[in-house]
XYZ file of C-alpha atoms in Angstrom:
666
model
C 127.587 163.254 183.278
C 124.058 161.643 182.633
C 120.897 163.589 182.454
C 120.241 163.256 186.183
C 123.780 164.500 186.693
C 124.739 167.426 184.516
C 121.143 167.108 182.624
C 122.281 168.445 179.268
C 119.147 169.590 176.801
C 118.829 167.393 173.671
C 120.304 169.329 170.766
C 122.080 171.811 173.161
C 125.520 173.085 173.547
C 126.621 170.209 175.965
C 125.654 167.504 173.475
C 127.532 169.222 170.759
C 130.404 169.071 173.256
C 129.604 165.372 174.111
C 130.086 164.547 170.297
C 133.446 166.543 170.145
C 134.548 164.468 173.390
C 133.715 160.989 171.324
C 136.413 161.914 168.753
C 138.910 162.594 171.447
C 141.315 159.650 171.072
C 143.670 160.519 173.985
C 143.243 161.570 177.618
C 144.807 164.747 177.099
C 142.455 165.728 174.270
C 139.440 165.624 176.604
C 138.333 169.241 177.238
C 137.495 168.559 180.921
C 140.810 167.046 181.851
C 142.539 169.969 180.024
C 140.805 172.457 182.342
C 141.569 170.372 185.358
C 144.977 170.158 184.522
C 145.185 174.067 184.245
C 143.053 174.333 187.423
C 145.435 171.895 189.416
C 148.547 173.746 188.012
C 146.979 177.226 189.339
C 146.272 175.610 192.677
C 149.677 174.349 193.339
C 151.106 177.686 192.199
C 148.812 179.444 194.688
C 149.826 177.089 197.318
C 153.417 177.549 196.650
C 153.242 181.132 196.366
C 151.450 181.137 199.727
C 154.085 179.323 201.465
C 156.574 181.942 200.270
C 154.500 184.644 202.209
C 152.718 186.360 199.230
C 149.436 185.294 200.322
C 147.520 187.713 198.119
C 148.985 186.431 194.892
C 148.380 182.686 196.242
C 144.632 183.656 197.015
C 144.505 185.015 193.461
C 145.848 181.917 191.978
C 143.667 179.854 193.871
C 140.671 181.823 192.605
C 141.653 181.513 189.262
C 142.214 177.593 189.590
C 138.490 177.809 191.058
C 137.259 179.490 187.890
C 138.945 177.239 185.684
C 137.690 173.911 187.247
C 134.232 175.290 187.525
C 134.402 176.188 183.801
C 133.539 172.501 183.081
C 130.329 172.434 184.892
C 128.933 175.865 185.759
C 127.948 177.158 182.222
C 125.817 173.751 181.529
C 124.249 174.272 185.194
C 123.232 177.545 184.303
C 121.653 176.388 181.032
C 119.883 173.737 182.709
C 118.678 176.699 185.401
C 117.163 178.310 182.480
C 115.226 175.214 181.208
C 113.961 174.614 185.044
C 116.410 171.623 185.335
C 118.106 171.027 188.424
C 121.067 168.628 188.590
C 124.147 167.435 190.335
C 125.975 170.574 188.251
C 123.485 172.485 190.111
C 124.476 171.257 193.363
C 128.430 171.632 192.718
C 127.679 175.138 191.500
C 126.035 176.113 194.703
C 128.924 174.539 196.482
C 131.563 176.286 194.546
C 130.142 179.632 194.587
C 129.399 179.143 198.492
C 133.029 178.175 198.928
C 134.332 181.248 197.144
C 131.878 183.522 199.057
C 132.960 181.947 202.247
C 136.816 182.796 201.470
C 137.562 178.957 200.933
C 139.152 179.522 197.492
C 141.449 176.320 197.740
C 138.224 173.992 198.783
C 136.363 175.394 195.493
C 139.102 175.077 193.211
C 139.856 171.273 194.312
C 136.128 170.629 193.940
C 136.300 171.909 190.376
C 139.303 170.060 189.740
C 138.160 166.495 191.102
C 134.660 167.185 189.643
C 136.498 168.005 186.033
C 138.683 164.924 186.407
C 135.534 162.600 186.995
C 133.380 164.198 184.350
C 136.422 164.011 181.715
C 136.786 160.193 182.511
C 133.391 159.675 182.151
C 133.201 161.154 178.818
C 136.481 159.417 177.807
C 135.273 155.953 178.845
C 131.697 156.424 176.820
C 133.928 157.565 173.973
C 136.055 154.799 173.829
C 133.477 152.060 174.051
C 131.500 153.967 171.163
C 134.679 154.364 169.247
C 135.155 150.422 169.639
C 131.767 149.934 167.867
C 132.143 152.474 165.377
C 135.313 150.637 164.499
C 133.181 148.036 162.953
C 132.482 150.472 160.317
C 136.025 150.873 159.491
C 135.705 147.076 158.205
C 134.314 148.692 155.061
C 137.122 149.399 152.380
C 137.793 152.998 151.346
C 137.100 151.800 147.698
C 135.416 149.048 145.980
C 136.019 147.505 142.501
C 133.184 147.418 140.123
C 132.535 146.241 136.547
C 130.957 149.050 134.491
C 131.139 150.033 130.750
C 132.978 146.738 130.142
C 135.661 147.503 132.429
C 136.881 147.648 135.954
C 136.380 150.833 138.247
C 137.452 152.126 141.420
C 134.257 153.904 143.096
C 133.917 154.854 147.008
C 131.443 152.606 148.955
C 128.749 155.018 149.189
C 128.755 155.191 145.286
C 127.605 151.514 144.972
C 124.219 150.809 143.709
C 122.003 147.777 143.763
C 122.596 145.616 140.889
C 126.310 146.706 140.428
C 128.792 143.808 140.448
C 131.740 144.193 142.676
C 135.069 142.416 141.933
C 136.644 141.022 145.429
C 140.395 139.880 144.907
C 141.957 137.591 147.783
C 142.227 139.464 151.113
C 140.094 142.479 149.943
C 136.711 143.121 152.231
C 133.326 143.477 150.601
C 132.188 147.024 150.647
C 128.552 146.194 151.122
C 126.248 143.078 151.081
C 125.809 141.122 147.697
C 124.970 137.727 146.373
C 128.288 135.628 144.913
C 127.734 135.618 141.217
C 130.564 133.399 140.143
C 133.631 131.797 141.635
C 133.924 129.641 145.038
C 135.857 131.174 148.155
C 136.096 130.962 151.774
C 134.929 134.120 153.684
C 136.379 135.367 156.853
C 133.442 136.824 159.073
C 135.386 136.630 162.217
C 135.453 140.547 162.940
C 131.714 140.637 162.465
C 130.401 137.204 164.118
C 133.491 136.557 166.475
C 134.068 133.128 164.729
C 137.368 132.382 163.532
C 136.315 129.505 161.115
C 136.134 130.735 157.328
C 132.580 130.167 155.724
C 132.696 128.361 152.332
C 130.745 130.371 149.766
C 129.856 129.553 146.196
C 127.411 131.023 143.407
C 123.993 132.210 145.110
C 125.279 132.367 148.644
C 125.349 135.806 150.609
C 128.178 137.947 151.143
C 128.037 140.418 154.121
C 129.920 143.725 154.342
C 133.232 143.516 156.059
C 133.852 139.906 154.940
C 137.153 139.088 153.634
C 137.772 136.968 150.762
C 140.055 134.110 151.392
C 140.110 132.628 148.205
C 140.406 133.489 144.518
C 138.735 136.303 142.779
C 135.070 136.404 143.025
C 132.372 138.564 141.564
C 129.498 139.902 143.728
C 126.091 141.073 143.157
C 125.362 144.244 145.195
C 121.814 144.024 146.903
C 122.042 146.795 149.281
C 123.676 150.257 149.292
C 126.657 150.799 151.682
C 124.676 152.928 153.910
C 121.984 150.255 154.596
C 124.191 147.159 154.683
C 124.100 144.613 157.419
C 127.177 145.965 159.044
C 125.693 149.375 159.150
C 122.251 148.029 160.437
C 124.364 146.464 163.018
C 126.197 149.623 164.235
C 122.941 151.533 164.196
C 120.855 149.130 166.141
C 123.486 148.718 169.035
C 124.132 152.300 169.173
C 120.243 152.645 169.635
C 120.417 149.745 172.173
C 123.001 151.518 174.204
C 120.729 154.062 174.980
C 117.748 152.240 176.011
C 117.250 151.930 179.847
C 117.408 148.682 181.627
C 115.611 148.264 185.252
C 118.742 149.089 187.098
C 119.175 152.267 185.213
C 115.469 152.913 185.729
C 115.958 152.314 189.536
C 118.900 154.770 189.578
C 117.061 157.395 187.604
C 114.205 157.059 189.974
C 116.623 157.469 193.008
C 118.672 160.240 191.656
C 116.028 162.421 190.309
C 114.152 163.118 193.454
C 117.441 163.082 195.449
C 118.772 166.338 194.138
C 115.886 168.630 194.996
C 115.882 166.414 198.280
C 119.529 167.502 198.936
C 118.766 171.320 198.291
C 115.945 171.240 200.984
C 118.362 169.283 203.219
C 121.080 171.884 203.022
C 118.865 174.888 203.391
C 117.346 173.217 206.567
C 121.055 172.783 207.921
C 121.685 176.548 207.106
C 118.436 177.693 208.709
C 119.588 175.614 211.839
C 122.418 177.843 212.136
C 120.547 181.082 212.512
C 118.650 179.143 215.292
C 122.062 178.168 216.910
C 123.682 181.501 216.469
C 126.525 180.135 214.231
C 125.424 181.012 210.574
C 128.725 180.672 208.806
C 129.538 177.262 210.553
C 126.111 175.680 209.480
C 126.241 177.368 206.235
C 129.539 175.684 205.211
C 128.245 172.486 206.509
C 125.415 172.799 204.188
C 127.633 173.283 201.244
C 129.427 170.137 202.391
C 126.274 168.188 202.581
C 125.459 169.313 198.805
C 128.630 167.979 197.536
C 128.539 164.781 199.743
C 125.076 164.002 198.754
C 125.301 164.591 195.161
C 124.189 161.183 193.109
C 126.444 161.734 190.347
C 128.157 158.308 190.810
C 124.780 156.829 191.199
C 123.507 158.395 188.002
C 126.463 157.066 185.799
C 126.598 153.734 187.688
C 124.434 151.947 185.187
C 124.535 153.601 182.044
C 128.081 153.682 181.638
C 128.281 149.793 182.546
C 125.396 149.480 179.802
C 127.439 151.418 176.988
C 130.444 149.296 177.836
C 128.625 145.835 177.901
C 126.533 146.294 175.009
C 129.478 147.706 172.802
C 131.777 144.591 174.013
C 129.111 142.160 173.205
C 128.687 143.623 169.733
C 132.334 143.140 169.027
C 131.915 139.481 169.755
C 129.000 138.897 167.431
C 126.158 139.353 170.078
C 123.393 142.233 169.389
C 122.041 142.937 173.109
C 119.006 145.420 172.566
C 119.730 147.732 175.436
C 119.985 147.734 179.172
C 116.760 146.089 179.804
C 117.679 142.927 177.655
C 121.107 142.988 179.164
C 119.732 142.879 182.749
C 117.443 140.173 181.822
C 119.866 138.101 180.134
C 122.212 138.493 183.321
C 119.114 136.992 185.336
C 118.367 133.965 183.249
C 118.363 130.429 184.802
C 116.736 128.511 182.235
C 117.216 128.241 178.594
C 114.983 126.469 175.900
C 116.538 125.539 172.478
C 114.860 124.897 169.396
C 116.307 121.867 167.578
C 116.354 122.523 164.048
C 118.849 125.043 162.786
C 119.857 125.761 166.488
C 121.237 122.613 167.891
C 121.697 121.095 164.624
C 122.908 122.514 161.304
C 120.053 122.967 159.447
C 121.246 121.045 156.555
C 119.349 117.824 156.464
C 120.379 114.935 154.197
C 118.695 111.754 153.125
C 120.683 108.956 155.202
C 118.914 105.710 154.332
C 116.114 104.755 151.586
C 114.295 101.555 152.541
C 112.403 99.684 149.834
C 109.745 97.161 150.507
C 109.600 94.023 148.640
C 108.829 94.453 144.963
C 110.159 98.035 145.044
C 113.484 99.284 144.530
C 115.079 102.269 146.631
C 115.569 104.283 143.339
C 111.748 104.108 142.936
C 110.652 105.052 146.513
C 113.148 108.254 146.512
C 111.672 109.093 142.991
C 108.107 108.786 144.210
C 108.837 110.937 147.276
C 110.600 113.477 145.374
C 107.889 113.762 142.814
C 105.496 114.459 145.877
C 107.868 116.943 147.659
C 108.604 118.623 144.098
C 106.913 122.108 144.974
C 107.244 122.233 149.043
C 109.828 124.568 150.611
C 110.204 122.446 153.843
C 113.841 121.765 154.539
C 113.020 117.780 154.687
C 111.744 118.180 151.098
C 114.844 119.989 149.981
C 117.024 116.914 151.177
C 114.808 114.598 149.539
C 115.028 116.552 146.320
C 118.720 117.010 146.538
C 119.249 113.166 146.935
C 116.791 112.206 143.885
C 117.555 115.044 141.730
C 114.649 116.886 139.770
C 111.744 114.756 138.912
C 108.368 115.628 137.493
C 106.043 116.978 140.024
C 103.134 114.783 140.857
C 99.801 115.827 140.083
C 96.856 117.209 142.506
C 99.249 117.221 145.361
C 97.730 118.352 148.580
C 98.858 118.733 151.728
C 97.341 117.255 155.072
C 98.460 119.380 158.136
C 100.396 117.533 160.714
C 100.400 114.447 158.530
C 102.043 114.502 155.002
C 101.138 114.761 151.427
C 98.593 113.272 148.985
C 98.788 113.112 145.195
C 98.836 110.968 142.070
C 101.576 110.084 139.697
C 100.973 108.062 136.198
C 97.310 108.002 137.623
C 98.032 106.030 140.930
C 97.261 107.637 144.105
C 100.063 108.154 146.320
C 100.721 109.406 149.930
C 103.645 110.634 151.676
C 103.994 111.389 155.545
C 104.767 110.432 159.189
C 104.348 106.906 160.770
C 100.887 106.968 162.297
C 99.337 108.368 159.628
C 100.758 105.832 157.182
C 101.345 102.336 158.969
C 104.879 101.153 158.546
C 103.732 97.589 158.191
C 106.740 95.280 157.555
C 109.004 98.284 157.879
C 108.326 99.026 161.281
C 111.678 97.911 162.629
C 113.567 99.885 159.945
C 111.629 102.929 160.787
C 112.268 102.272 164.696
C 115.984 101.614 163.940
C 116.423 105.176 162.042
C 114.536 106.965 164.389
C 116.621 105.805 167.416
C 119.574 107.019 165.275
C 118.165 110.321 165.244
C 116.632 110.327 161.769
C 113.172 111.762 160.882
C 111.372 108.976 158.581
C 108.893 109.433 155.945
C 106.778 106.610 154.544
C 105.824 106.269 150.935
C 102.373 104.657 150.184
C 100.525 103.706 147.123
C 96.854 102.472 147.273
C 97.171 101.579 151.033
C 100.266 99.366 150.296
C 103.673 100.500 151.722
C 106.426 100.990 149.117
C 109.119 102.087 151.391
C 110.801 104.861 153.674
C 113.086 107.709 153.371
C 115.253 108.497 156.488
C 116.362 112.296 156.793
C 118.623 113.329 159.254
C 119.610 116.986 160.478
C 123.296 116.473 162.067
C 123.885 117.877 165.713
C 126.407 120.757 165.578
C 129.915 119.927 166.352
C 129.912 122.457 169.359
C 126.251 121.604 170.622
C 127.635 119.177 173.597
C 130.235 121.675 174.716
C 127.734 124.361 174.583
C 125.166 122.505 176.940
C 127.935 121.735 179.342
C 129.071 125.261 179.304
C 125.470 126.288 180.160
C 125.342 123.541 183.054
C 128.555 124.952 184.621
C 127.015 128.538 184.702
C 124.004 126.692 186.775
C 121.388 127.204 183.806
C 118.810 124.526 182.925
C 118.341 123.484 179.258
C 115.373 121.778 177.613
C 115.052 121.058 173.960
C 111.699 122.188 172.284
C 110.728 120.301 168.745
C 108.117 119.397 166.681
C 109.987 116.221 165.705
C 109.213 112.845 166.752
C 110.084 111.724 170.153
C 112.724 109.210 169.045
C 114.503 111.540 166.858
C 114.465 114.321 169.561
C 115.649 111.646 172.261
C 118.817 110.569 170.212
C 119.779 114.212 169.388
C 119.207 115.316 173.244
C 121.136 112.239 174.318
C 124.254 113.471 171.801
C 123.900 116.926 173.213
C 123.547 116.175 176.744
C 120.336 117.776 177.101
C 118.142 116.501 180.132
C 114.544 117.393 179.362
C 112.937 117.211 175.939
C 109.577 118.403 174.972
C 108.590 116.871 171.092
C 105.913 116.813 168.556
C 104.942 120.559 169.533
C 103.302 122.998 167.154
C 104.928 126.777 167.544
C 102.074 127.706 169.705
C 102.877 124.911 172.239
C 106.575 126.078 172.583
C 105.406 129.309 173.803
C 102.661 127.862 176.090
C 105.316 125.731 177.753
C 107.987 128.530 178.726
C 105.873 129.500 181.768
C 105.922 125.994 182.667
C 109.852 125.179 182.215
C 110.668 128.816 183.923
C 109.235 127.850 187.300
C 108.969 131.348 188.182
C 112.687 132.111 187.084
C 114.002 134.074 183.960
C 113.872 131.902 180.806
C 115.494 132.497 177.484
C 113.956 130.924 174.227
C 116.939 130.124 171.452
C 115.620 129.960 168.107
C 115.951 131.207 164.579
C 113.936 134.288 164.680
C 111.152 133.389 162.130
C 109.855 129.907 163.140
C 110.184 130.420 166.689
C 108.630 133.884 166.919
C 105.819 133.130 169.300
C 108.256 131.444 171.996
C 110.864 134.245 171.431
C 108.228 136.879 172.029
C 106.832 134.951 175.058
C 110.044 134.439 176.554
C 111.817 136.648 179.173
C 114.586 137.034 176.580
C 114.418 136.091 172.955
C 117.768 135.029 171.482
C 117.788 134.569 167.770
C 120.500 132.248 166.253
C 122.615 132.646 163.156
C 120.721 136.073 162.664
C 123.507 137.725 160.388
C 121.739 139.485 157.613
C 118.444 138.312 158.824
C 116.137 141.765 159.375
C 113.454 139.959 161.011
C 115.669 137.792 163.635
C 117.798 141.261 164.247
C 114.537 143.334 164.887
C 112.458 140.843 166.721
C 114.959 139.224 169.297
C 116.099 140.745 172.367
C 119.402 139.297 171.648
C 120.988 138.144 168.208
C 123.500 135.986 167.777
C 125.075 137.044 164.553
C 127.278 133.856 163.945
C 126.485 130.069 163.677
C 128.604 128.844 166.302
C 126.229 127.844 169.224
C 128.961 128.506 171.829
C 128.201 132.435 171.554
C 125.293 131.392 173.660
C 126.803 130.564 177.025
C 129.481 133.345 176.076
C 127.108 136.079 175.918
C 125.306 134.626 178.942
C 128.173 134.868 181.045
C 128.891 138.229 179.689
C 125.536 139.714 180.741
C 126.045 138.074 184.479
C 129.398 139.680 184.862
C 127.846 143.221 183.517
C 125.021 142.921 185.759
C 127.371 142.149 188.682
C 129.415 145.313 187.635
C 125.754 147.349 187.873
C 124.921 146.145 191.183
C 128.527 146.685 192.571
C 128.336 150.109 191.273
C 124.926 151.170 192.474
C 125.837 149.582 195.930
C 128.950 151.856 196.177
C 127.165 154.898 195.096
C 124.445 154.556 197.519
C 126.890 153.480 200.333
C 129.060 156.612 199.666
C 126.111 158.799 200.103
C 125.023 157.112 203.240
C 128.233 157.413 205.097
C 128.999 161.192 203.973
C 126.009 162.866 204.634
C 125.786 162.385 208.605
C 129.425 162.961 208.634
C 129.256 166.197 206.625
C 126.376 167.421 208.400
C 127.913 166.954 211.829
C 131.135 169.016 210.593
C 133.224 165.879 210.970
C 134.363 166.194 207.275
C 135.298 169.522 205.646
C 134.679 170.241 202.017
C 138.162 169.201 200.559
C 137.810 166.001 202.144
C 134.242 165.283 200.813
C 135.168 166.551 197.542
C 138.077 164.009 197.497
C 136.350 161.013 198.785
C 133.352 161.467 196.688
C 135.024 162.135 193.394
C 137.253 159.296 194.282
C 134.176 156.985 194.328
C 133.056 158.251 190.953
C 136.516 157.288 189.378
C 136.157 153.825 190.733
C 132.647 153.466 189.562
C 133.649 154.536 186.079
C 136.679 152.174 186.401
C 134.530 149.227 187.447
C 132.124 150.032 184.809
C 134.850 149.643 182.080
C 135.429 146.256 183.235
C 132.063 145.306 181.877
C 133.847 145.768 178.461
C 135.786 142.532 178.919
C 135.184 139.812 176.753
C 136.983 136.652 175.736
C 137.130 134.943 172.260
C 135.385 131.680 171.200
C 138.177 128.670 171.543
C 138.521 126.050 168.609
C 135.649 123.832 168.216
C 135.532 120.342 169.710
C 133.775 117.395 167.713
C 130.439 115.950 168.844
C 130.694 113.007 171.466
C 127.750 111.288 172.107
C 126.735 111.227 175.872
C 125.281 107.672 176.491
C 125.516 108.478 180.424
C 122.659 110.772 180.746
C 119.155 109.860 179.344
C 116.841 112.723 178.594
C 113.495 113.108 180.106
C 111.021 113.128 177.174
C 108.053 114.837 177.191
C 105.880 114.359 174.107
C 102.069 114.259 172.970
C 100.436 110.991 173.499
C 99.450 108.678 170.602
C 101.890 106.881 168.126
C 105.382 107.655 167.232
C 105.517 110.255 164.480
C 108.360 111.129 162.098
C 106.657 113.624 159.938
C 108.377 116.041 157.429
C 105.243 118.199 157.948
C 105.489 119.006 161.679
C 109.066 118.417 162.405
C 111.354 121.240 163.056
């Protein structure tokens, strides 16, 4: 059981045994269940022999059954007593020894059988969920093909070194992370991200460990040893997360820890009452029954087992949940704030229009814009450069924060930036038109004369409207937070079906808005894990989108969605709500059983055999219910974007002229 239940010390023999149980793939391989079976057979034999008239032989069988059943918890309880630890194993040991001392061998044996069954089922359930997680590592092939010494060689994944060049043939899995050196292909990441749609990849693209090559043969340059691949880090992070305690688990711990010594004091008082009333044996027996009735074993495992099952299941659908605390908070979220660029959109902006003023050509406008953006790393700059090619950089380029760029080309002073910093002049209607279509517009100016404008648009993800509908079906409010201009944000929000938009925000503005948006309820922030770091840290739950292979996102967010499909968001929120409901059911059942059994045991209404049966049955029910938290559903096929013109979003932006800047968008 857990530390409050049976309390094995770290590194002790019980922990070694637990590791052994994790390798048991069948119920009959679990040590506790084997001993329980032996004890049950001996108990049945004793009962049959007793019926045949050989009572002494029958008692011998019953005593042997009690010893076999007690072997699963008595040694651990004695070790814990030496370390000054008292747990439920201690209570069960006292009850078993007391029953034997009173001559109730059959009751002691039944206690051992049922307690061993419950303990064995718990170990098996935990081992099963952890095996499912560790199965991710089985995605790494046993050998890898590398190019060495002028030829191909087969090596173990652990022998791969950074700089090696792997060869992946059609249908083969990548043994570790790398960068595609040559060839084009489609990569199947479904086992890692939970998304069935293959990802197209070409030279320079990242290839993650466990990815299946769906095209022709490719060559991949190794960028990480197999032990430090993205797949290995995922497994390590989730295993750590499963050990973290959430609020519900801490509540169960706080209840269980003082409850054990309190139960022992109560049992002593009941036994002492027998001395006063003159019936010591009767009240000692009742005290032993109370010890068993009040044992909080089911309570102690109610939350941890649910967390292990739920976190492990989430990881197999492409969501890393960082422990019980994050799981509980995620299950309480009622508002989701979503970043625009890279979250609601594809983060692949493209030039959709170039507008030239009189006396200028579209090619000239695009050439000048690209010259000013030549050394910029902004996503909009990359879109302009992709459309214009590789022009010579402009001279003396300086950035004007929040506005745009200044520079010189062939001795002419130029500016590139948002409407408002640069007046659109005769292009006002064109700028407004493209902003209403969801594009970000930047203007090009020479010596206070507008030369033209470039419209860049980052398309909405196909699954975004469906995602928002699913969040609304869960009763979750949504809001878009973006640094882009109000018109662009309005158009994208209307397509996605989002009601509330906060536009023209700086990163710190997003963080400051969360408390207002939450209105006292739990709020989650969804972003890319880097640009939205302040907001992710401020929210009750920070959710990083598309975090596969991104160390910063995986390490900083409470939840990391490994894939690019936005529908993972309602999927993981629904999963967390289900897991939290299971936790509350388990805690409620555990407390109810204790509350009902204690007075009945103390009054002598229930005997030891009945209490043992009811109590251990409740524990089995808790275990079975906790396993329900491992249920997940795969994502359905993606549906195309269908603009929602019936809903008009409520826009909240900064006062002042409309902006379309490449400098504060996203």
